[in-house]
Amino acid sequence: MSNPLVRKLECYVRLSEADRLCLIDAVGPGRMIAARTDIIHEGDDPRAVSIILDGWACRYRQFINGRRQIVSFLLPGDPCDPHIFLLDEMDHTIGAITPVLLGQISGAALQAMTARKPQLDLAFHREALATAAVQREWTISLGSRTGIERLAHLFCELYARLAAVGLAEAKICPMPITQSDLGDAMGQTSVHINRTLQELRGMELITLRSRRLTIHDPAALARLAHFDPAYLHMTEPGGRDTVRRA
């Protein structure tokens, strides 16, 4: 598979070969982060933009009593906010869920690159806007969707995002997150998540086994979830076609 950051950005903007090579060179080979290890902590100085090249991570906030709220999942190709270096400190923590291959671009390097490459500048801005739209959809889920609709919507979204970077096919995609992770993201207990998963299985909509999700009837799951992929804003062919199959 080609560089996942390139694949992700090409869901929003057509890039030239020079743009692609510039991105790959800027990110470099990356370094490995162990599973269940924090990549950057709340309060740290975000001097560089982190790029998930392989593996899964999440953004989260944690209370003193240990309670955690996951506010987004980060997948291969995701930049962890391309403008984060403009802030003085992190307002959340990014943690690895699986082993993660992490690339980084310094703020200065990213600014210099996007100043030279207008298509890359546009791509990063569109990606940031799409990420904000995903966050709004999560807020809608937490406020208005039922428990089963919430989980069904998350599965539709994750499948679509993975398919867009070439990591899902034939109704199957990786799903390495635990029931505890799902509970922290959905605002529910692990027991409630387990019951909801059983209900989705009983409706013959999904199978979740061996860290892989199979969506048996994507259209029915999308109807249950009130899932409309328009909020992902993947308008280029590389993203649009795969999203619609979710």
PDB file of C-alpha atoms in Angstrom:
ATOM      1  CA  MET A   1       0.000   0.000   0.000  1.00  0.00           C
ATOM      2  CA  SER A   2       1.182   3.543  -0.687  1.00  0.00           C
ATOM      3  CA  ASN A   3       1.938   5.943   2.142  1.00  0.00           C
ATOM      4  CA  PRO A   4      -1.296   6.187   4.213  1.00  0.00           C
ATOM      5  CA  LEU A   5      -0.973   9.954   4.689  1.00  0.00           C
ATOM      6  CA  VAL A   6      -0.863  10.369   0.923  1.00  0.00           C
ATOM      7  CA  ARG A   7      -3.904   8.107   0.566  1.00  0.00           C
ATOM      8  CA  LYS A   8      -5.772  10.066   3.237  1.00  0.00           C
ATOM      9  CA  LEU A   9      -5.075  13.517   1.777  1.00  0.00           C
ATOM     10  CA  GLU A  10      -5.951  12.324  -1.715  1.00  0.00           C
ATOM     11  CA  CYS A  11      -9.467  11.694  -0.464  1.00  0.00           C
ATOM     12  CA  TYR A  12      -9.841  15.483  -0.336  1.00  0.00           C
ATOM     13  CA  VAL A  13      -7.543  16.924  -3.026  1.00  0.00           C
ATOM     14  CA  ARG A  14      -5.779  15.632  -6.133  1.00  0.00           C
ATOM     15  CA  LEU A  15      -2.024  15.612  -5.519  1.00  0.00           C
ATOM     16  CA  SER A  16       0.803  15.623  -8.025  1.00  0.00           C
ATOM     17  CA  GLU A  17       3.629  13.112  -7.893  1.00  0.00           C
ATOM     18  CA  ALA A  18       5.877  15.909  -6.588  1.00  0.00           C
ATOM     19  CA  ASP A  19       3.370  16.577  -3.785  1.00  0.00           C
ATOM     20  CA  ARG A  20       3.329  12.887  -2.843  1.00  0.00           C
ATOM     21  CA  LEU A  21       7.107  12.625  -2.756  1.00  0.00           C
ATOM     22  CA  CYS A  22       7.342  15.800  -0.697  1.00  0.00           C
ATOM     23  CA  LEU A  23       4.947  14.354   1.896  1.00  0.00           C
ATOM     24  CA  ILE A  24       6.755  11.029   2.108  1.00  0.00           C
ATOM     25  CA  ASP A  25      10.111  12.754   2.521  1.00  0.00           C
ATOM     26  CA  ALA A  26       8.759  15.118   5.194  1.00  0.00           C
ATOM     27  CA  VAL A  27       7.259  12.354   7.337  1.00  0.00           C
ATOM     28  CA  GLY A  28      10.223   9.980   7.110  1.00  0.00           C
ATOM     29  CA  PRO A  29      10.235   6.312   8.106  1.00  0.00           C
ATOM     30  CA  GLY A  30       8.648   6.841  11.532  1.00  0.00           C
ATOM     31  CA  ARG A  31       9.317   5.201  14.890  1.00  0.00           C
ATOM     32  CA  MET A  32       7.486   2.474  16.777  1.00  0.00           C
ATOM     33  CA  ILE A  33       5.308   3.233  19.805  1.00  0.00           C
ATOM     34  CA  ALA A  34       4.244   0.344  22.035  1.00  0.00           C
ATOM     35  CA  ALA A  35       0.561  -0.493  22.452  1.00  0.00           C
ATOM     36  CA  ARG A  36      -1.213   1.229  25.357  1.00  0.00           C
ATOM     37  CA  THR A  37       1.525   3.866  25.541  1.00  0.00           C
ATOM     38  CA  ASP A  38       0.841   7.597  25.502  1.00  0.00           C
ATOM     39  CA  ILE A  39       2.309   9.405  22.483  1.00  0.00           C
ATOM     40  CA  ILE A  40       1.858  12.940  23.812  1.00  0.00           C
ATOM     41  CA  HIS A  41       0.309  14.082  27.079  1.00  0.00           C
ATOM     42  CA  GLU A  42      -2.131  16.785  28.024  1.00  0.00           C
ATOM     43  CA  GLY A  43      -0.057  19.850  28.948  1.00  0.00           C
ATOM     44  CA  ASP A  44       2.888  18.966  26.677  1.00  0.00           C
ATOM     45  CA  ASP A  45       4.264  21.444  24.151  1.00  0.00           C
ATOM     46  CA  PRO A  46       3.036  20.237  20.726  1.00  0.00           C
ATOM     47  CA  ARG A  47       6.009  21.286  18.620  1.00  0.00           C
ATOM     48  CA  ALA A  48       5.432  18.706  15.885  1.00  0.00           C
ATOM     49  CA  VAL A  49       2.491  17.176  14.053  1.00  0.00           C
ATOM     50  CA  SER A  50       2.218  13.442  14.695  1.00  0.00           C
ATOM     51  CA  ILE A  51       1.151  11.188  11.813  1.00  0.00           C
ATOM     52  CA  ILE A  52      -0.265   7.698  12.342  1.00  0.00           C
ATOM     53  CA  LEU A  53       1.483   5.602   9.678  1.00  0.00           C
ATOM     54  CA  ASP A  54       0.354   2.228  10.995  1.00  0.00           C
ATOM     55  CA  GLY A  55      -1.736   1.047  13.929  1.00  0.00           C
ATOM     56  CA  TRP A  56      -4.544   2.677  15.911  1.00  0.00           C
ATOM     57  CA  ALA A  57      -4.470   5.470  18.479  1.00  0.00           C
ATOM     58  CA  CYS A  58      -7.005   7.680  20.240  1.00  0.00           C
ATOM     59  CA  ARG A  59      -7.447  11.132  21.697  1.00  0.00           C
ATOM     60  CA  TYR A  60      -8.700  11.112  25.256  1.00  0.00           C
ATOM     61  CA  ARG A  61      -9.181  13.064  28.455  1.00  0.00           C
ATOM     62  CA  GLN A  62      -8.813  11.419  31.851  1.00  0.00           C
ATOM     63  CA  PHE A  63     -10.129  12.514  35.233  1.00  0.00           C
ATOM     64  CA  ILE A  64      -8.189  12.247  38.474  1.00  0.00           C
ATOM     65  CA  ASN A  65     -10.409   9.331  39.532  1.00  0.00           C
ATOM     66  CA  GLY A  66      -9.346   7.359  36.438  1.00  0.00           C
ATOM     67  CA  ARG A  67     -12.456   7.801  34.324  1.00  0.00           C
ATOM     68  CA  ARG A  68     -11.576   8.303  30.657  1.00  0.00           C
ATOM     69  CA  GLN A  69     -13.429   9.778  27.698  1.00  0.00           C
ATOM     70  CA  ILE A  70     -12.150   8.866  24.243  1.00  0.00           C
ATOM     71  CA  VAL A  71     -13.034  11.718  21.897  1.00  0.00           C
ATOM     72  CA  SER A  72     -11.743  10.235  18.638  1.00  0.00           C
ATOM     73  CA  PHE A  73      -9.999   7.248  17.119  1.00  0.00           C
ATOM     74  CA  LEU A  74      -6.896   7.857  14.987  1.00  0.00           C
ATOM     75  CA  LEU A  75      -6.285   5.487  12.078  1.00  0.00           C
ATOM     76  CA  PRO A  76      -3.435   4.985   9.574  1.00  0.00           C
ATOM     77  CA  GLY A  77      -2.998   8.145   7.522  1.00  0.00           C
ATOM     78  CA  ASP A  78      -4.423  10.472  10.163  1.00  0.00           C
ATOM     79  CA  PRO A  79      -2.417  13.564  11.090  1.00  0.00           C
ATOM     80  CA  CYS A  80      -3.055  14.320  14.770  1.00  0.00           C
ATOM     81  CA  ASP A  81      -4.208  17.865  13.908  1.00  0.00           C
ATOM     82  CA  PRO A  82      -1.981  19.548  11.287  1.00  0.00           C
ATOM     83  CA  HIS A  83      -2.161  22.871  13.119  1.00  0.00           C
ATOM     84  CA  ILE A  84      -1.552  21.649  16.678  1.00  0.00           C
ATOM     85  CA  PHE A  85       1.913  23.254  16.829  1.00  0.00           C
ATOM     86  CA  LEU A  86       0.244  26.680  16.866  1.00  0.00           C
ATOM     87  CA  LEU A  87      -0.957  26.026  20.425  1.00  0.00           C
ATOM     88  CA  ASP A  88       1.094  26.463  23.592  1.00  0.00           C
ATOM     89  CA  GLU A  89       0.130  23.131  25.121  1.00  0.00           C
ATOM     90  CA  MET A  90      -1.907  20.009  24.470  1.00  0.00           C
ATOM     91  CA  ASP A  91      -5.456  20.020  25.836  1.00  0.00           C
ATOM     92  CA  HIS A  92      -5.806  16.239  25.527  1.00  0.00           C
ATOM     93  CA  THR A  93      -3.674  13.092  25.454  1.00  0.00           C
ATOM     94  CA  ILE A  94      -2.987  10.901  22.422  1.00  0.00           C
ATOM     95  CA  GLY A  95      -2.435   7.259  23.257  1.00  0.00           C
ATOM     96  CA  ALA A  96      -1.560   4.202  21.180  1.00  0.00           C
ATOM     97  CA  ILE A  97      -4.205   1.459  21.214  1.00  0.00           C
ATOM     98  CA  THR A  98      -2.127  -0.984  19.175  1.00  0.00           C
ATOM     99  CA  PRO A  99       1.575  -0.769  18.337  1.00  0.00           C
ATOM    100  CA  VAL A 100       1.822   2.419  16.270  1.00  0.00           C
ATOM    101  CA  LEU A 101       4.298   3.458  13.614  1.00  0.00           C
ATOM    102  CA  LEU A 102       4.485   7.195  14.233  1.00  0.00           C
ATOM    103  CA  GLY A 103       5.751   9.811  11.806  1.00  0.00           C
ATOM    104  CA  GLN A 104       6.272  13.437  12.753  1.00  0.00           C
ATOM    105  CA  ILE A 105       6.610  16.738  10.897  1.00  0.00           C
ATOM    106  CA  SER A 106       7.883  19.758  12.792  1.00  0.00           C
ATOM    107  CA  GLY A 107       5.668  22.816  12.747  1.00  0.00           C
ATOM    108  CA  ALA A 108       8.311  24.818  10.889  1.00  0.00           C
ATOM    109  CA  ALA A 109       8.755  22.086   8.265  1.00  0.00           C
ATOM    110  CA  LEU A 110       5.012  21.778   7.718  1.00  0.00           C
ATOM    111  CA  GLN A 111       4.618  25.535   7.313  1.00  0.00           C
ATOM    112  CA  ALA A 112       7.505  25.670   4.831  1.00  0.00           C
ATOM    113  CA  MET A 113       6.155  22.704   2.852  1.00  0.00           C
ATOM    114  CA  THR A 114       2.589  24.019   2.608  1.00  0.00           C
ATOM    115  CA  ALA A 115       3.857  27.489   1.659  1.00  0.00           C
ATOM    116  CA  ARG A 116       5.652  25.915  -1.331  1.00  0.00           C
ATOM    117  CA  LYS A 117       2.892  23.443  -2.200  1.00  0.00           C
ATOM    118  CA  PRO A 118      -0.587  25.030  -2.410  1.00  0.00           C
ATOM    119  CA  GLN A 119      -2.317  21.692  -3.048  1.00  0.00           C
ATOM    120  CA  LEU A 120      -0.823  20.263   0.132  1.00  0.00           C
ATOM    121  CA  ASP A 121      -1.889  23.363   2.035  1.00  0.00           C
ATOM    122  CA  LEU A 122      -5.430  22.889   0.729  1.00  0.00           C
ATOM    123  CA  ALA A 123      -5.347  19.162   1.522  1.00  0.00           C
ATOM    124  CA  PHE A 124      -4.309  19.686   5.143  1.00  0.00           C
ATOM    125  CA  HIS A 125      -6.956  22.382   5.614  1.00  0.00           C
ATOM    126  CA  ARG A 126      -9.667  20.146   4.154  1.00  0.00           C
ATOM    127  CA  GLU A 127      -8.529  17.265   6.343  1.00  0.00           C
ATOM    128  CA  ALA A 128      -8.719  19.475   9.439  1.00  0.00           C
ATOM    129  CA  LEU A 129     -12.218  20.629   8.508  1.00  0.00           C
ATOM    130  CA  ALA A 130     -13.332  17.041   7.896  1.00  0.00           C
ATOM    131  CA  THR A 131     -11.929  16.034  11.283  1.00  0.00           C
ATOM    132  CA  ALA A 132     -13.968  18.805  12.914  1.00  0.00           C
ATOM    133  CA  ALA A 133     -17.053  17.483  11.099  1.00  0.00           C
ATOM    134  CA  VAL A 134     -16.385  13.989  12.474  1.00  0.00           C
ATOM    135  CA  GLN A 135     -16.164  15.490  15.962  1.00  0.00           C
ATOM    136  CA  ARG A 136     -19.543  17.178  15.467  1.00  0.00           C
ATOM    137  CA  GLU A 137     -21.038  13.858  14.378  1.00  0.00           C
ATOM    138  CA  TRP A 138     -19.685  12.216  17.537  1.00  0.00           C
ATOM    139  CA  THR A 139     -21.405  14.938  19.584  1.00  0.00           C
ATOM    140  CA  ILE A 140     -24.662  14.212  17.749  1.00  0.00           C
ATOM    141  CA  SER A 141     -24.248  10.500  18.508  1.00  0.00           C
ATOM    142  CA  LEU A 142     -23.668  11.093  22.207  1.00  0.00           C
ATOM    143  CA  GLY A 143     -26.594  13.510  22.433  1.00  0.00           C
ATOM    144  CA  SER A 144     -29.232  12.054  20.126  1.00  0.00           C
ATOM    145  CA  ARG A 145     -28.537   8.476  18.995  1.00  0.00           C
ATOM    146  CA  THR A 146     -29.597   5.474  21.067  1.00  0.00           C
ATOM    147  CA  GLY A 147     -26.942   3.071  22.317  1.00  0.00           C
ATOM    148  CA  ILE A 148     -27.328   0.650  19.427  1.00  0.00           C
ATOM    149  CA  GLU A 149     -27.492   3.473  16.858  1.00  0.00           C
ATOM    150  CA  ARG A 150     -24.360   5.002  18.378  1.00  0.00           C
ATOM    151  CA  LEU A 151     -22.322   1.811  18.057  1.00  0.00           C
ATOM    152  CA  ALA A 152     -23.656   1.040  14.580  1.00  0.00           C
ATOM    153  CA  HIS A 153     -22.716   4.557  13.461  1.00  0.00           C
ATOM    154  CA  LEU A 154     -19.187   4.207  14.824  1.00  0.00           C
ATOM    155  CA  PHE A 155     -18.721   0.926  12.946  1.00  0.00           C
ATOM    156  CA  CYS A 156     -19.971   2.514   9.701  1.00  0.00           C
ATOM    157  CA  GLU A 157     -17.618   5.461  10.158  1.00  0.00           C
ATOM    158  CA  LEU A 158     -14.545   3.392  10.996  1.00  0.00           C
ATOM    159  CA  TYR A 159     -15.166   1.042   8.072  1.00  0.00           C
ATOM    160  CA  ALA A 160     -15.510   4.002   5.702  1.00  0.00           C
ATOM    161  CA  ARG A 161     -12.358   5.705   6.965  1.00  0.00           C
ATOM    162  CA  LEU A 162     -10.349   2.481   6.741  1.00  0.00           C
ATOM    163  CA  ALA A 163     -11.656   1.697   3.261  1.00  0.00           C
ATOM    164  CA  ALA A 164     -10.607   5.151   2.083  1.00  0.00           C
ATOM    165  CA  VAL A 165      -6.949   4.362   2.838  1.00  0.00           C
ATOM    166  CA  GLY A 166      -7.098   0.813   1.487  1.00  0.00           C
ATOM    167  CA  LEU A 167      -7.483  -1.043   4.794  1.00  0.00           C
ATOM    168  CA  ALA A 168     -10.967  -2.525   4.342  1.00  0.00           C
ATOM    169  CA  GLU A 169     -12.503  -4.662   1.679  1.00  0.00           C
ATOM    170  CA  ALA A 170     -15.358  -7.094   1.093  1.00  0.00           C
ATOM    171  CA  LYS A 171     -17.269  -5.821   4.153  1.00  0.00           C
ATOM    172  CA  ILE A 172     -14.342  -6.652   6.490  1.00  0.00           C
ATOM    173  CA  CYS A 173     -11.991  -4.311   8.323  1.00  0.00           C
ATOM    174  CA  PRO A 174      -9.626  -4.432  11.309  1.00  0.00           C
ATOM    175  CA  MET A 175     -11.213  -3.637  14.674  1.00  0.00           C
ATOM    176  CA  PRO A 176      -8.552  -3.932  17.404  1.00  0.00           C
ATOM    177  CA  ILE A 177     -10.356  -1.790  19.986  1.00  0.00           C
ATOM    178  CA  THR A 178     -11.636  -3.447  23.146  1.00  0.00           C
ATOM    179  CA  GLN A 179     -15.101  -3.265  24.664  1.00  0.00           C
ATOM    180  CA  SER A 180     -13.595  -1.000  27.306  1.00  0.00           C
ATOM    181  CA  ASP A 181     -12.340   1.347  24.543  1.00  0.00           C
ATOM    182  CA  LEU A 182     -15.794   1.327  22.948  1.00  0.00           C
ATOM    183  CA  GLY A 183     -17.384   2.121  26.291  1.00  0.00           C
ATOM    184  CA  ASP A 184     -15.007   5.040  26.867  1.00  0.00           C
ATOM    185  CA  ALA A 185     -15.838   6.398  23.400  1.00  0.00           C
ATOM    186  CA  MET A 186     -19.599   5.828  23.585  1.00  0.00           C
ATOM    187  CA  GLY A 187     -20.115   7.026  27.156  1.00  0.00           C
ATOM    188  CA  GLN A 188     -21.311   3.581  28.241  1.00  0.00           C
ATOM    189  CA  THR A 189     -20.117   0.733  30.420  1.00  0.00           C
ATOM    190  CA  SER A 190     -18.380  -2.330  29.006  1.00  0.00           C
ATOM    191  CA  VAL A 191     -21.378  -4.405  30.093  1.00  0.00           C
ATOM    192  CA  HIS A 192     -23.710  -2.202  28.054  1.00  0.00           C
ATOM    193  CA  ILE A 193     -21.368  -2.388  25.045  1.00  0.00           C
ATOM    194  CA  ASN A 194     -21.328  -6.179  25.308  1.00  0.00           C
ATOM    195  CA  ARG A 195     -25.130  -6.301  25.272  1.00  0.00           C
ATOM    196  CA  THR A 196     -25.298  -3.946  22.300  1.00  0.00           C
ATOM    197  CA  LEU A 197     -22.783  -6.049  20.377  1.00  0.00           C
ATOM    198  CA  GLN A 198     -24.879  -9.139  21.075  1.00  0.00           C
ATOM    199  CA  GLU A 199     -27.946  -7.307  19.795  1.00  0.00           C
ATOM    200  CA  LEU A 200     -26.184  -6.305  16.563  1.00  0.00           C
ATOM    201  CA  ARG A 201     -25.018  -9.909  16.130  1.00  0.00           C
ATOM    202  CA  GLY A 202     -28.540 -11.170  16.803  1.00  0.00           C
ATOM    203  CA  MET A 203     -29.829  -8.911  14.026  1.00  0.00           C
ATOM    204  CA  GLU A 204     -27.202 -10.550  11.762  1.00  0.00           C
ATOM    205  CA  LEU A 205     -25.686  -7.162  10.952  1.00  0.00           C
ATOM    206  CA  ILE A 206     -22.125  -7.709  12.186  1.00  0.00           C
ATOM    207  CA  THR A 207     -19.603 -10.236  13.404  1.00  0.00           C
ATOM    208  CA  LEU A 208     -16.747  -9.032  15.608  1.00  0.00           C
ATOM    209  CA  ARG A 209     -14.145 -11.733  16.071  1.00  0.00           C
ATOM    210  CA  SER A 210     -10.350 -11.955  16.301  1.00  0.00           C
ATOM    211  CA  ARG A 211      -9.962  -8.159  16.072  1.00  0.00           C
ATOM    212  CA  ARG A 212     -11.825  -8.028  12.758  1.00  0.00           C
ATOM    213  CA  LEU A 213     -15.257  -6.559  12.009  1.00  0.00           C
ATOM    214  CA  THR A 214     -17.496  -8.046   9.329  1.00  0.00           C
ATOM    215  CA  ILE A 215     -20.484  -5.947   8.285  1.00  0.00           C
ATOM    216  CA  HIS A 216     -22.904  -8.457   6.767  1.00  0.00           C
ATOM    217  CA  ASP A 217     -25.438  -5.895   5.537  1.00  0.00           C
ATOM    218  CA  PRO A 218     -23.834  -2.444   5.176  1.00  0.00           C
ATOM    219  CA  ALA A 219     -27.038  -0.787   3.949  1.00  0.00           C
ATOM    220  CA  ALA A 220     -29.084  -2.104   6.885  1.00  0.00           C
ATOM    221  CA  LEU A 221     -26.403  -1.089   9.400  1.00  0.00           C
ATOM    222  CA  ALA A 222     -26.272   2.408   7.883  1.00  0.00           C
ATOM    223  CA  ARG A 223     -30.081   2.707   8.101  1.00  0.00           C
ATOM    224  CA  LEU A 224     -30.044   1.667  11.744  1.00  0.00           C
ATOM    225  CA  ALA A 225     -27.278   4.190  12.508  1.00  0.00           C
ATOM    226  CA  HIS A 226     -28.742   7.072  10.456  1.00  0.00           C
ATOM    227  CA  PHE A 227     -25.324   7.085   8.790  1.00  0.00           C
ATOM    228  CA  ASP A 228     -24.785   9.540   5.953  1.00  0.00           C
ATOM    229  CA  PRO A 229     -21.113   9.620   4.858  1.00  0.00           C
ATOM    230  CA  ALA A 230     -21.387  13.189   3.549  1.00  0.00           C
ATOM    231  CA  TYR A 231     -19.889  14.537   6.799  1.00  0.00           C
ATOM    232  CA  LEU A 232     -16.602  12.771   6.019  1.00  0.00           C
ATOM    233  CA  HIS A 233     -16.170  15.156   3.064  1.00  0.00           C
ATOM    234  CA  MET A 234     -14.183  12.641   1.000  1.00  0.00           C
ATOM    235  CA  THR A 235     -14.981  14.174  -2.360  1.00  0.00           C
ATOM    236  CA  GLU A 236     -12.142  12.800  -4.489  1.00  0.00           C
ATOM    237  CA  PRO A 237     -12.557   9.368  -6.149  1.00  0.00           C
ATOM    238  CA  GLY A 238     -10.143   7.633  -3.770  1.00  0.00           C
ATOM    239  CA  GLY A 239     -12.352   8.425  -0.798  1.00  0.00           C
ATOM    240  CA  ARG A 240     -15.812   8.840  -2.292  1.00  0.00           C
ATOM    241  CA  ASP A 241     -16.160   5.393  -3.826  1.00  0.00           C
ATOM    242  CA  THR A 242     -15.044   3.491  -0.742  1.00  0.00           C
ATOM    243  CA  VAL A 243     -17.169   5.562   1.635  1.00  0.00           C
ATOM    244  CA  ARG A 244     -20.332   4.916  -0.304  1.00  0.00           C
ATOM    245  CA  ARG A 245     -19.815   1.183   0.050  1.00  0.00           C
ATOM    246  CA  ALA A 246     -20.020   1.548   3.841  1.00  0.00           C
TER     247      ALA A 246
END
